[in-house]
mmCIF file of C-alpha atoms in Angstrom:
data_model
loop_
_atom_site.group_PDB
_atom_site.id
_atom_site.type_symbol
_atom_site.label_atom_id
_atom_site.label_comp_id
_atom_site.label_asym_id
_atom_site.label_seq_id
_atom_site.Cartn_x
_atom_site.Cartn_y
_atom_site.Cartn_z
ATOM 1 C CA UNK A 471 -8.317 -50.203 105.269
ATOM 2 C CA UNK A 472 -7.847 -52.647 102.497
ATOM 3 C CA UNK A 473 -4.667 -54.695 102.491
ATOM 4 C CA UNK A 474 -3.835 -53.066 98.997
ATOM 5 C CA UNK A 475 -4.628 -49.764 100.285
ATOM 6 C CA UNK A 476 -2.505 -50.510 103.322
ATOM 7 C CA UNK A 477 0.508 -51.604 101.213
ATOM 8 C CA UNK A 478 0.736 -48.437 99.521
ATOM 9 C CA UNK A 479 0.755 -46.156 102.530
ATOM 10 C CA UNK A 480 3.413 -48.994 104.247
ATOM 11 C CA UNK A 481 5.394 -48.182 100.327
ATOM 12 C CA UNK A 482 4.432 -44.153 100.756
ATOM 13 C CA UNK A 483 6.239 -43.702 104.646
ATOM 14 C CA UNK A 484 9.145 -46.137 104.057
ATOM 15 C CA UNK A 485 12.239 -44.418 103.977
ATOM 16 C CA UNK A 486 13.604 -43.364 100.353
ATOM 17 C CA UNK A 487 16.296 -45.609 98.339
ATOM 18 C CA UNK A 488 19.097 -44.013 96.198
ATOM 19 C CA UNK A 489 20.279 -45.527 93.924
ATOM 20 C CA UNK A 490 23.677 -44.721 92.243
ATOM 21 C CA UNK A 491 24.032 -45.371 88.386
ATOM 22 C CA UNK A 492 27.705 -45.505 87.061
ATOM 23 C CA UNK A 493 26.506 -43.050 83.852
ATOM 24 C CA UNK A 494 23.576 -41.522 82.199
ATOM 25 C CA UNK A 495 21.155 -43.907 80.569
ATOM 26 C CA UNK A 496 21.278 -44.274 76.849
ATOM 27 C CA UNK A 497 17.992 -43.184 75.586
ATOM 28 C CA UNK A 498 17.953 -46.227 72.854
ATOM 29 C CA UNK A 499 17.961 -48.999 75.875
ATOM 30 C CA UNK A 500 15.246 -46.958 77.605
ATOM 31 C CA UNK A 501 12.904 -46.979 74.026
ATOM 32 C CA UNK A 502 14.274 -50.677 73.720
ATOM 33 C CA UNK A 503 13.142 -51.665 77.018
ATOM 34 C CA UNK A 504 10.228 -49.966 76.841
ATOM 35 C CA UNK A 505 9.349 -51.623 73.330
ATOM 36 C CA UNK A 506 9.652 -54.949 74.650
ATOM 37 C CA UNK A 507 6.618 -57.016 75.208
ATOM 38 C CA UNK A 508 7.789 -57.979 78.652
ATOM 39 C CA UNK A 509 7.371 -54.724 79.738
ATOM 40 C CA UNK A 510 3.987 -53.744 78.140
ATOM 41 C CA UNK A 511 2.352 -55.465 81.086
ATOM 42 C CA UNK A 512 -0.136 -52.723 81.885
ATOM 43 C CA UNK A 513 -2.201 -53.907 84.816
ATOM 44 C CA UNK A 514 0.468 -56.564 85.308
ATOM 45 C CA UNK A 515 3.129 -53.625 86.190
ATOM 46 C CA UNK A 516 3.956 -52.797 90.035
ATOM 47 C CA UNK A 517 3.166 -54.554 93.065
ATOM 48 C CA UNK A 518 0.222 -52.344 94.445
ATOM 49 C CA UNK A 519 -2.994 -54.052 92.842
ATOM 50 C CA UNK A 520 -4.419 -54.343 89.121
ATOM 51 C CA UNK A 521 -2.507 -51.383 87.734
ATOM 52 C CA UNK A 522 -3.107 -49.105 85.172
ATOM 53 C CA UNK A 523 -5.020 -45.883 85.701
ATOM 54 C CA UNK A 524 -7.961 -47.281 87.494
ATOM 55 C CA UNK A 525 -6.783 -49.723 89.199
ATOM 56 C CA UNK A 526 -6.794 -47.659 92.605
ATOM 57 C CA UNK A 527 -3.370 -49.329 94.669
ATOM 58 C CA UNK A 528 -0.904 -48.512 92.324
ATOM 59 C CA UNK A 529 1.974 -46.570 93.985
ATOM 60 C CA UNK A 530 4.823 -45.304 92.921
ATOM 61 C CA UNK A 531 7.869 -46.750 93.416
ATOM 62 C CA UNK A 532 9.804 -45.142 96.430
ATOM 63 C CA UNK A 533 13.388 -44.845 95.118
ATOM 64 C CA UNK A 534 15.732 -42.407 93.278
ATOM 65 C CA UNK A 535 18.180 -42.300 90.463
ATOM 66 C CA UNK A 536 21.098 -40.492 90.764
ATOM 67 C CA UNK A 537 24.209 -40.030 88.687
ATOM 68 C CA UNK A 538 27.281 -37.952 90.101
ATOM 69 C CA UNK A 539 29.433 -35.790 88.371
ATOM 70 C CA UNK A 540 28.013 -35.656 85.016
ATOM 71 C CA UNK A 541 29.628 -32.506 83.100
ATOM 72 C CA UNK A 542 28.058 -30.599 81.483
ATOM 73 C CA UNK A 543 29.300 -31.130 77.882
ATOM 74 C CA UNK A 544 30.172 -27.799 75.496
ATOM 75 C CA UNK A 545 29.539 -28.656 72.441
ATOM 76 C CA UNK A 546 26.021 -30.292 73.264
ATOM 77 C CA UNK A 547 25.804 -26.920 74.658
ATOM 78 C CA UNK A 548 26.507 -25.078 71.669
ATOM 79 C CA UNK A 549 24.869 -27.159 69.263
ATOM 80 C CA UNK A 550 21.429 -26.917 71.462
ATOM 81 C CA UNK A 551 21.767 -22.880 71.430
ATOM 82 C CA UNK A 552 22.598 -22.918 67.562
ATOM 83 C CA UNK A 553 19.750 -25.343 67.336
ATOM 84 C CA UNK A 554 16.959 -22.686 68.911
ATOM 85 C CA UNK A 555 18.141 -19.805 66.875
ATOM 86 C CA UNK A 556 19.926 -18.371 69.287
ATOM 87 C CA UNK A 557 24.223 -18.048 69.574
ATOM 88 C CA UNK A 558 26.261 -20.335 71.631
ATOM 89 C CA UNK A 559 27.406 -18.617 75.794
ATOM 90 C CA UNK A 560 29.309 -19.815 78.229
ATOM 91 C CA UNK A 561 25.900 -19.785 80.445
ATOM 92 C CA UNK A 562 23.337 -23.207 79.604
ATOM 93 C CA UNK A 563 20.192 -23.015 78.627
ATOM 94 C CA UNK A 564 17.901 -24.526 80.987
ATOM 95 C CA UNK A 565 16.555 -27.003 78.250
ATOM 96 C CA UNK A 566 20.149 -28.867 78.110
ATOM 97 C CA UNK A 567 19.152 -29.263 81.941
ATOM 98 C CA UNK A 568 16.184 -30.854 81.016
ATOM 99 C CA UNK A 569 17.765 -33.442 78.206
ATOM 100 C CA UNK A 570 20.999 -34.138 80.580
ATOM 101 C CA UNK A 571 18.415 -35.642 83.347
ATOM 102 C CA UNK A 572 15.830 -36.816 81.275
ATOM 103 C CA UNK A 573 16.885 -39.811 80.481
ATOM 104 C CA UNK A 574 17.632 -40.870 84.387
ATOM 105 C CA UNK A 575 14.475 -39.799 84.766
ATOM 106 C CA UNK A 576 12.933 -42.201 82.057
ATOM 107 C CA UNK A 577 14.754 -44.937 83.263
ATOM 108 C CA UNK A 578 13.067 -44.657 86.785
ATOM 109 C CA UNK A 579 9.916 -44.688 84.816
ATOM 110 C CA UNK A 580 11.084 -47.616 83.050
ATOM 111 C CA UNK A 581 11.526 -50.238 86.056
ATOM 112 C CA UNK A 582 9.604 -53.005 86.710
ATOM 113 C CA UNK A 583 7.487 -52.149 89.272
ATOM 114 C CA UNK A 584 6.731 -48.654 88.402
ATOM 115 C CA UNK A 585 3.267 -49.211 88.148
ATOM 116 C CA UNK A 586 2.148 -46.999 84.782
ATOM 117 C CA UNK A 587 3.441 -48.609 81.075
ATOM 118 C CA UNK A 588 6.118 -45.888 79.661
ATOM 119 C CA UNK A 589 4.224 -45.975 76.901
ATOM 120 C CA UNK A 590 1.475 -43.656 76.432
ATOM 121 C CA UNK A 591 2.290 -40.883 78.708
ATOM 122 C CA UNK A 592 1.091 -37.748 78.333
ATOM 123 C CA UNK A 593 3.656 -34.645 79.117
ATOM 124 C CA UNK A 594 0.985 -32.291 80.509
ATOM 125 C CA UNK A 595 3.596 -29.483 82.041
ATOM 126 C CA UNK A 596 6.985 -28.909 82.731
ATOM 127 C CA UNK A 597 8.806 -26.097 84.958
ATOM 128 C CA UNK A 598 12.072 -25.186 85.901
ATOM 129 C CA UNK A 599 13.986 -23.507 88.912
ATOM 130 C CA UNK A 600 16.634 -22.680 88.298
ATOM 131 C CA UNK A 601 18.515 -20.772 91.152
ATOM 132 C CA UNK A 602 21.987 -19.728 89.735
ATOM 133 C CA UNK A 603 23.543 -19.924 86.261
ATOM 134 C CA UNK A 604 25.441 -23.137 85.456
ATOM 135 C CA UNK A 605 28.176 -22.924 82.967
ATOM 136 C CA UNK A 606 29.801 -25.300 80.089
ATOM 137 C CA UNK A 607 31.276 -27.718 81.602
ATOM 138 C CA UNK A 608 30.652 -27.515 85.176
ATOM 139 C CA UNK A 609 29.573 -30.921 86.858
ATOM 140 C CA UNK A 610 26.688 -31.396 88.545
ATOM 141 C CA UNK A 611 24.830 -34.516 89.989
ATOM 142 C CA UNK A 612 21.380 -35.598 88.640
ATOM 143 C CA UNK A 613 19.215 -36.947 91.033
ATOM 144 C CA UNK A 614 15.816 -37.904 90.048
ATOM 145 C CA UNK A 615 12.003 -39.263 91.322
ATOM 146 C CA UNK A 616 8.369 -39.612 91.213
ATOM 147 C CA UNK A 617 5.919 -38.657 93.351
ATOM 148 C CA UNK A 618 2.531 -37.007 93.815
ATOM 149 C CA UNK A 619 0.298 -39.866 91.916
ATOM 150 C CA UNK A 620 -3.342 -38.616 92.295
ATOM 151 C CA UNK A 621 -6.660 -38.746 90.361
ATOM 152 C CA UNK A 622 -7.707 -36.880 87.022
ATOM 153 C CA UNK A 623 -10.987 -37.146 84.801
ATOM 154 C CA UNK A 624 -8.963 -38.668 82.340
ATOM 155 C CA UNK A 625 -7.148 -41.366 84.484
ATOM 156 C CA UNK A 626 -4.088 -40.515 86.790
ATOM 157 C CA UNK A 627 -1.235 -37.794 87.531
ATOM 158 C CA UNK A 628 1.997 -38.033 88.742
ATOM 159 C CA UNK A 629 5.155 -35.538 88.562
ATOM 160 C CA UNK A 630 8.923 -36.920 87.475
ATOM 161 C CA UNK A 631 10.755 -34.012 89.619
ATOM 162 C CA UNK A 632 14.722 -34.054 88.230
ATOM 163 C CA UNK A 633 17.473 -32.062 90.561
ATOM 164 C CA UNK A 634 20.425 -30.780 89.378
ATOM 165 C CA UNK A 635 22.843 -29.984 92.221
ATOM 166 C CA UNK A 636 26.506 -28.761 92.829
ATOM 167 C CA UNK A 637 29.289 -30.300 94.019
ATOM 168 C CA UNK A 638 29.239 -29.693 97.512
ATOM 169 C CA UNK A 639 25.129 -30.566 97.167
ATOM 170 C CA UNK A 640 23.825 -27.043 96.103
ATOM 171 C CA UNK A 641 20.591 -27.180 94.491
ATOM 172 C CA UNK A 642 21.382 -25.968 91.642
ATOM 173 C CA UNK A 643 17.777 -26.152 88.957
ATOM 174 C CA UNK A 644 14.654 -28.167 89.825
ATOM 175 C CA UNK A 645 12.869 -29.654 86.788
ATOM 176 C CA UNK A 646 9.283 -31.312 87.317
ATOM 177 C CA UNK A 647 7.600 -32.589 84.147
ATOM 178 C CA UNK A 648 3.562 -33.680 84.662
ATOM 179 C CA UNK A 649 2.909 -36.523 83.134
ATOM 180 C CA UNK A 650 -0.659 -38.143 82.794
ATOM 181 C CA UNK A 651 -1.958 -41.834 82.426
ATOM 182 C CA UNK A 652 -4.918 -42.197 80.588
ATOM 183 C CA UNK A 653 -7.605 -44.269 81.025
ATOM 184 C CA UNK A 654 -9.526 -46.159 83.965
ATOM 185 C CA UNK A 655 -12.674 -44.831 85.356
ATOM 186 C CA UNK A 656 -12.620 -40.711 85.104
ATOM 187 C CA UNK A 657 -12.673 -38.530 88.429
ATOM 188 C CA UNK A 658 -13.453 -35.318 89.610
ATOM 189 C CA UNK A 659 -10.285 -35.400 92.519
ATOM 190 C CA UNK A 660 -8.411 -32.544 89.905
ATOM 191 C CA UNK A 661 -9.487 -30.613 87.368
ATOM 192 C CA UNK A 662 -7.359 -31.168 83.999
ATOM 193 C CA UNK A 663 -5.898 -27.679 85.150
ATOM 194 C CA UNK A 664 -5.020 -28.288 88.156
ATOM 195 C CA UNK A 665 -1.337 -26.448 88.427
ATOM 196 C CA UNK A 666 1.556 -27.941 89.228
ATOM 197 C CA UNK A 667 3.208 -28.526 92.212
ATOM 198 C CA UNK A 668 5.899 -25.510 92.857
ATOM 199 C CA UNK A 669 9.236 -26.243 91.963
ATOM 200 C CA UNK A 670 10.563 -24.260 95.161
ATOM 201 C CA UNK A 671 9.165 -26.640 97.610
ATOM 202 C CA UNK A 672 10.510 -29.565 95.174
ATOM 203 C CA UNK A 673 13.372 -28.652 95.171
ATOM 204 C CA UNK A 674 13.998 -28.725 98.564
ATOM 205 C CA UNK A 675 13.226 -32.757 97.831
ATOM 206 C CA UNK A 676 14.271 -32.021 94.283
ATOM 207 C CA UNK A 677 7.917 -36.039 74.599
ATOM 208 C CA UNK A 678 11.189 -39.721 74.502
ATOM 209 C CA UNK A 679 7.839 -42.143 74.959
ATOM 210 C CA UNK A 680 7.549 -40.560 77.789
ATOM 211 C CA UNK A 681 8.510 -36.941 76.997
ATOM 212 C CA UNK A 682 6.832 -36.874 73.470
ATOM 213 C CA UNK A 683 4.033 -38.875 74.187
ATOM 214 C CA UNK A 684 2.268 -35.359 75.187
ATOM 215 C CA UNK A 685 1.401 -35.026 71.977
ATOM 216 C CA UNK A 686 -0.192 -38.030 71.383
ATOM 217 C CA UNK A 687 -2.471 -37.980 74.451
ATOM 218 C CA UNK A 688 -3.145 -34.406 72.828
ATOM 219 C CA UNK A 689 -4.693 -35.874 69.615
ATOM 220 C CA UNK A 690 -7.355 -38.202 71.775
ATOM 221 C CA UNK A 691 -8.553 -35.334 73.162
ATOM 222 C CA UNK A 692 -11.969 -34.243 72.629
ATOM 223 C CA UNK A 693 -13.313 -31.839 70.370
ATOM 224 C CA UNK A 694 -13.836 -29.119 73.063
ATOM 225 C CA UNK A 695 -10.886 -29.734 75.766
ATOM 226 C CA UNK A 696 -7.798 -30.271 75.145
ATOM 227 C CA UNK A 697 -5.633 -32.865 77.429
ATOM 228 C CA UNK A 698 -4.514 -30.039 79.443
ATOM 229 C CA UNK A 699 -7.721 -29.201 80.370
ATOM 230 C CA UNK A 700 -8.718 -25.591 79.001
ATOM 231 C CA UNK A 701 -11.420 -25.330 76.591
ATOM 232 C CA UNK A 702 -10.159 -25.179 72.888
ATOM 233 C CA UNK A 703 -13.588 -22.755 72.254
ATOM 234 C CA UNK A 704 -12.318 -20.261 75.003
ATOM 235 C CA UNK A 705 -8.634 -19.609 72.828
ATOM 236 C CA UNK A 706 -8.819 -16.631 70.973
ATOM 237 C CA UNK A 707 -5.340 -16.165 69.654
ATOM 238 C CA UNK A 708 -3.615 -13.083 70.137
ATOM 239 C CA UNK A 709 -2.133 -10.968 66.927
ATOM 240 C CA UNK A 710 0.942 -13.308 65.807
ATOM 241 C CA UNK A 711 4.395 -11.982 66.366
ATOM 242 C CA UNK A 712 6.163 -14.388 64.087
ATOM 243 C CA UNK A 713 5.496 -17.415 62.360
ATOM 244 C CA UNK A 714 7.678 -20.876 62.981
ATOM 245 C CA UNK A 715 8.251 -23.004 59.969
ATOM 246 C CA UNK A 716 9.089 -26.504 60.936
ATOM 247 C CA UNK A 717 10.588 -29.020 58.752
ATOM 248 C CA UNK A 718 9.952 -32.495 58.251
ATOM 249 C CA UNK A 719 13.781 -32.991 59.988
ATOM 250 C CA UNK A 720 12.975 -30.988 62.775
ATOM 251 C CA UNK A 721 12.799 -34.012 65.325
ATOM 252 C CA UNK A 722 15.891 -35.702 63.930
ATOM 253 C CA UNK A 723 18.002 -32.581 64.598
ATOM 254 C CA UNK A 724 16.999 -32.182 67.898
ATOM 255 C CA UNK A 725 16.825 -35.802 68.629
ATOM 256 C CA UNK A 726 20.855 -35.810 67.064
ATOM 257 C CA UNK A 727 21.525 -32.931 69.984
ATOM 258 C CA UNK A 728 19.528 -34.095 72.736
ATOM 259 C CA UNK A 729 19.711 -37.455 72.573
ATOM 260 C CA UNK A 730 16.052 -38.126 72.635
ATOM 261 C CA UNK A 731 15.729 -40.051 69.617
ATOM 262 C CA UNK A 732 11.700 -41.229 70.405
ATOM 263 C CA UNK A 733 10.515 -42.884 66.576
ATOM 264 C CA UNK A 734 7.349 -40.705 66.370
ATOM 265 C CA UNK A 735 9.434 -37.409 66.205
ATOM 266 C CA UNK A 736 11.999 -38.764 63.281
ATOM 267 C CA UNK A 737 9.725 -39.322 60.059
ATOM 268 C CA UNK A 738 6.369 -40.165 59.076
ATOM 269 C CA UNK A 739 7.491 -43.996 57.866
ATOM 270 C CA UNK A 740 9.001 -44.157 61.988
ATOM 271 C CA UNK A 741 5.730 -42.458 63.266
ATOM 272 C CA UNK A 742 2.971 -44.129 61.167
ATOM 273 C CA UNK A 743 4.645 -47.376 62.924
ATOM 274 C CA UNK A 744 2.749 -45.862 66.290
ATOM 275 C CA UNK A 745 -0.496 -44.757 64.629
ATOM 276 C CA UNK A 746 0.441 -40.845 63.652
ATOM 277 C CA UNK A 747 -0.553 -40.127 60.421
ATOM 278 C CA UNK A 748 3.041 -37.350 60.539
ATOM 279 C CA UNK A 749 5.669 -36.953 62.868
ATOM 280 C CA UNK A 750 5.648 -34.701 65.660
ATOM 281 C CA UNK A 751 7.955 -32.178 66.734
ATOM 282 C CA UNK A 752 9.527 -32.904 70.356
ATOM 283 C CA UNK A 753 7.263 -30.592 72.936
ATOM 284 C CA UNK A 754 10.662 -29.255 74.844
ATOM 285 C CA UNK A 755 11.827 -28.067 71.350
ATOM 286 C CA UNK A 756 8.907 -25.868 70.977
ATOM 287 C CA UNK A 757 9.445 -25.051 74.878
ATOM 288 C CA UNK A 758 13.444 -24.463 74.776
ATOM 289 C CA UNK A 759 12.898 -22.245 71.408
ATOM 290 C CA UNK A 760 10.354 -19.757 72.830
ATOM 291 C CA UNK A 761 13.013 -19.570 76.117
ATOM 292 C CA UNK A 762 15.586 -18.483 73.241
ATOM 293 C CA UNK A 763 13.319 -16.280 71.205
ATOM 294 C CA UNK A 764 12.698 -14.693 75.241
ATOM 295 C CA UNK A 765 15.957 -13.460 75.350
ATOM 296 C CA UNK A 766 15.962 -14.320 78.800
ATOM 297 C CA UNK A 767 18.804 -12.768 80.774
ATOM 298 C CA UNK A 768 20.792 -16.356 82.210
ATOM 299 C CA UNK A 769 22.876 -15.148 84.380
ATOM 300 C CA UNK A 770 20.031 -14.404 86.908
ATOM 301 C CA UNK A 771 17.940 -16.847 88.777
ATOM 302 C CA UNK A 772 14.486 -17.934 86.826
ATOM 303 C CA UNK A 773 11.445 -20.202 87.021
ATOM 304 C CA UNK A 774 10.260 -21.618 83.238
ATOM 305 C CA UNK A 775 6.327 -22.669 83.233
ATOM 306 C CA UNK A 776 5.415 -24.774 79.724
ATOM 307 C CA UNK A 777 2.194 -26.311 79.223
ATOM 308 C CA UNK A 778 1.572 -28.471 76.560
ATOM 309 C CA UNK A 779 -2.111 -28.557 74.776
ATOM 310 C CA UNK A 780 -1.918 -29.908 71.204
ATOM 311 C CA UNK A 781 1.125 -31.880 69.017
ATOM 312 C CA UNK A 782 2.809 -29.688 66.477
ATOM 313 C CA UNK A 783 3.302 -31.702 63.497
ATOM 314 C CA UNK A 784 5.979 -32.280 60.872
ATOM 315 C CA UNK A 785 6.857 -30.967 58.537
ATOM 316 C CA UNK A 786 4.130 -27.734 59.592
ATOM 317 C CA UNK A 787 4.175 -24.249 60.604
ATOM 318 C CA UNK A 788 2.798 -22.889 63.588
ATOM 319 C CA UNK A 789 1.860 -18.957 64.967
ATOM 320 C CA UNK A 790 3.668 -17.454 68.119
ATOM 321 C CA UNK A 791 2.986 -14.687 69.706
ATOM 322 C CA UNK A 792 5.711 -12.952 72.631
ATOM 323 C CA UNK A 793 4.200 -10.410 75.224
ATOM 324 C CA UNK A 794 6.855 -8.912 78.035
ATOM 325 C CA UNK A 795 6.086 -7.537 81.272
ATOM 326 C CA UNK A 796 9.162 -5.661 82.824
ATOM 327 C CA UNK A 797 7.360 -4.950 85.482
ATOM 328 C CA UNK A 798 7.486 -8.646 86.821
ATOM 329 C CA UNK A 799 10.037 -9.576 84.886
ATOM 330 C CA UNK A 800 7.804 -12.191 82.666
ATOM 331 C CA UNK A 801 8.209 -13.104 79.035
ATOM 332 C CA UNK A 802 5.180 -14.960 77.751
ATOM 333 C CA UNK A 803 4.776 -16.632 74.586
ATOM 334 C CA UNK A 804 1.848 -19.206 73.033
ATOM 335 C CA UNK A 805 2.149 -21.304 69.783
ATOM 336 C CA UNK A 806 -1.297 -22.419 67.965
ATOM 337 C CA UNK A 807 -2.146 -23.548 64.497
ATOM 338 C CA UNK A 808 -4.502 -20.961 63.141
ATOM 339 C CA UNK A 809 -7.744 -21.878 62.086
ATOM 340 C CA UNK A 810 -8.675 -24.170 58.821
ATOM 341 C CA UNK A 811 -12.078 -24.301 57.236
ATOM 342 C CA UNK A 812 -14.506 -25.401 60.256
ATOM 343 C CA UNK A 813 -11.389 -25.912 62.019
ATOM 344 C CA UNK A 814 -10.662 -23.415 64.735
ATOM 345 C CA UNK A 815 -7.216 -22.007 65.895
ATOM 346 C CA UNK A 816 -5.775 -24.330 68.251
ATOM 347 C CA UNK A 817 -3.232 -24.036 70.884
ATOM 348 C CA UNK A 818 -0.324 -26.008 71.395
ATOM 349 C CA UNK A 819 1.509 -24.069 74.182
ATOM 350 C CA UNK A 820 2.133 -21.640 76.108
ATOM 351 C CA UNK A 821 5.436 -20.830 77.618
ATOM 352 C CA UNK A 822 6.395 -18.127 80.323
ATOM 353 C CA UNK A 823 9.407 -17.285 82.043
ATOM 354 C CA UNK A 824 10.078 -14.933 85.094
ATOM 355 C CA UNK A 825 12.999 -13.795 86.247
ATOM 356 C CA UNK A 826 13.904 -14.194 89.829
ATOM 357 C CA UNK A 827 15.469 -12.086 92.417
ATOM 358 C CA UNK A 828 15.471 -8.351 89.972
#
């Protein structure tokens, strides 16, 4: 065994730290830290070897983040159900799960000896468990962590798993987001569509830079895959159901609810500044709007699948088409641009939702 590769299994069985924050992170400190020089170290990052996403010892740091009794605000609530189209409850839409930890989560990614730079990550999936309804203004505790760093033919995987739990420790929803780091010497370990880990068994643990860098990973993919790993000549898009037309303020209104205020997403001056020719709409917008346009019943328990394929940009329009299956209790729904001249249709997710325990 090599003393790097020793390291990182001494780092992989050492107990876990918590560590308690006093609030939520402010998502303009995370972009601020993650813009500084300093901390575009790439290879430099961590203390497991050469870094980046060949470098072979990296390992992910073995702590979590965890902020107690963060409630769950109403009027973010509201405003984030008015925002998908759909009218404000007393239940929350799992996506206000998602923003409330993500930032906690991004400042784990964030430290200075997790071993991947923040920026450039590519959001490959995301699902939720969620086991019970939460309601406006409950409080909860966040707890989040990495784990599972292993190889992909185009660099490295690693899951961000976020836990939402009760008061007297319930698990309450399970979020784990995929995230890839391109680059360093391709493998064959797992398929681009290799599917994620289950959110049951997390949670019994447990497109921002971060967050919307999916869709920038998307556009370097290559002509025939996409960066989640199915074939772009294999999608043959179903007959539309409806047709979403996205404004060039779609990221600043959801980056004014959720929080996640990530340059590329606000306007094409902010986003040409990080080499998109447009900005690009958030990939949990798309996500949390096809849960709304579901109709998904929230007072039951539910898992949400979303993978992300291809960046839907601003201002743009973009297909959808909903399929239901009472049977199981699925809603499905997948968003592509339709073709253009030589240009085939392309697919930029697919959502589905099942509800639990009918």
């Amino acid at each position: 065994m090599r003393a790097g590769q020793g390291a990182a299994a001494h780092a992989e069985n050492a107990p876990e730290q918590v560590k308690d924050l006093s609030d939520v992170p402010s998502f303009p400190a995370i972009y601020a830290a993650a813009l500084d020089p300093r901390s575009r170290l790439g290879g430099k990052r961590g203390k497991g070897g050469k870094g980046g996403a060949g470098g072979g010892a990296e390992t992910l740091p073995n702590i979590a983040y965890r902020v107690r009794k963060v409630r769950i605000d109403a009027e973010r609530a509201r405003d984030f159900d008015h925002l998908m189209g759909g009218p404000a409850t007393d239940l929350v839409h799992p996506g206000v799960l998602h923003v409330l930890a993500f930032p906690v989560s991004l400042a784990l990614m964030a430290r200075r000896d997790f071993p991947f730079p923040l920026l450039g990550l590519v959001h490959l999936r995301n699902q939720v468990l969620q086991h019970r309804p939460v309601k406006v203004d409950d409080l909860v505790d966040v707890e989040c962590r990495v784990r599972d760093l292993r190889p992909h033919r185009k660099g490295r995987t690693f899951e961000a798993v976020s836990t939402i739990l009760g008061e007297d420790g319930e698990i309450i929803a399970t979020d784990v987001s995929t995230y890839l780091v391109k680059g360093g010497k391709p493998s064959a370990a797992e398929p681009s569509g290799t599917a994620p880990s289950s959110a049951a068994s997390a949670g019994a643990v447990p497109s921002s830079v971060a967050s919307s860098a999916e869709s920038a990973g998307a556009t370097g993919a290559n002509a025939s895959t996409s960066v989640g790993g199915r074939s772009r000549r294999d999608f043959e898009p179903p007959q539309p159901t409806g047709r979403w037309v996205l404004g060039a303020d779609t990221g600043r209104r959801y980056g004014a609810v959720s929080g996640d205020v990530n340059p590329i997403h606000l306007s094409a001056v902010t986003a040409k500044a990080f080499g998109f020719p447009s900005a690009i709409a958030h990939g949990m917008y798309t996500a949390s709007r096809a849960f709304t346009e579901a109709r998904v019943d929230l007072s039951k328990p539910l898992r949400w699948d979303v993978t992300f394929d291809a960046p839907v940009t601003l201002p743009g329009s973009v297909l959808v088409a909903f399929e239901d299956d009472p049977s199981v209790g699925t809603a499905r729904c997948v968003g592509w641009k339709p073709a253009r001249g030589e240009k085939g249709p392309r697919r930029c997710f697919e959502v589905e939702v099942t509800t639990l325990g009918r």
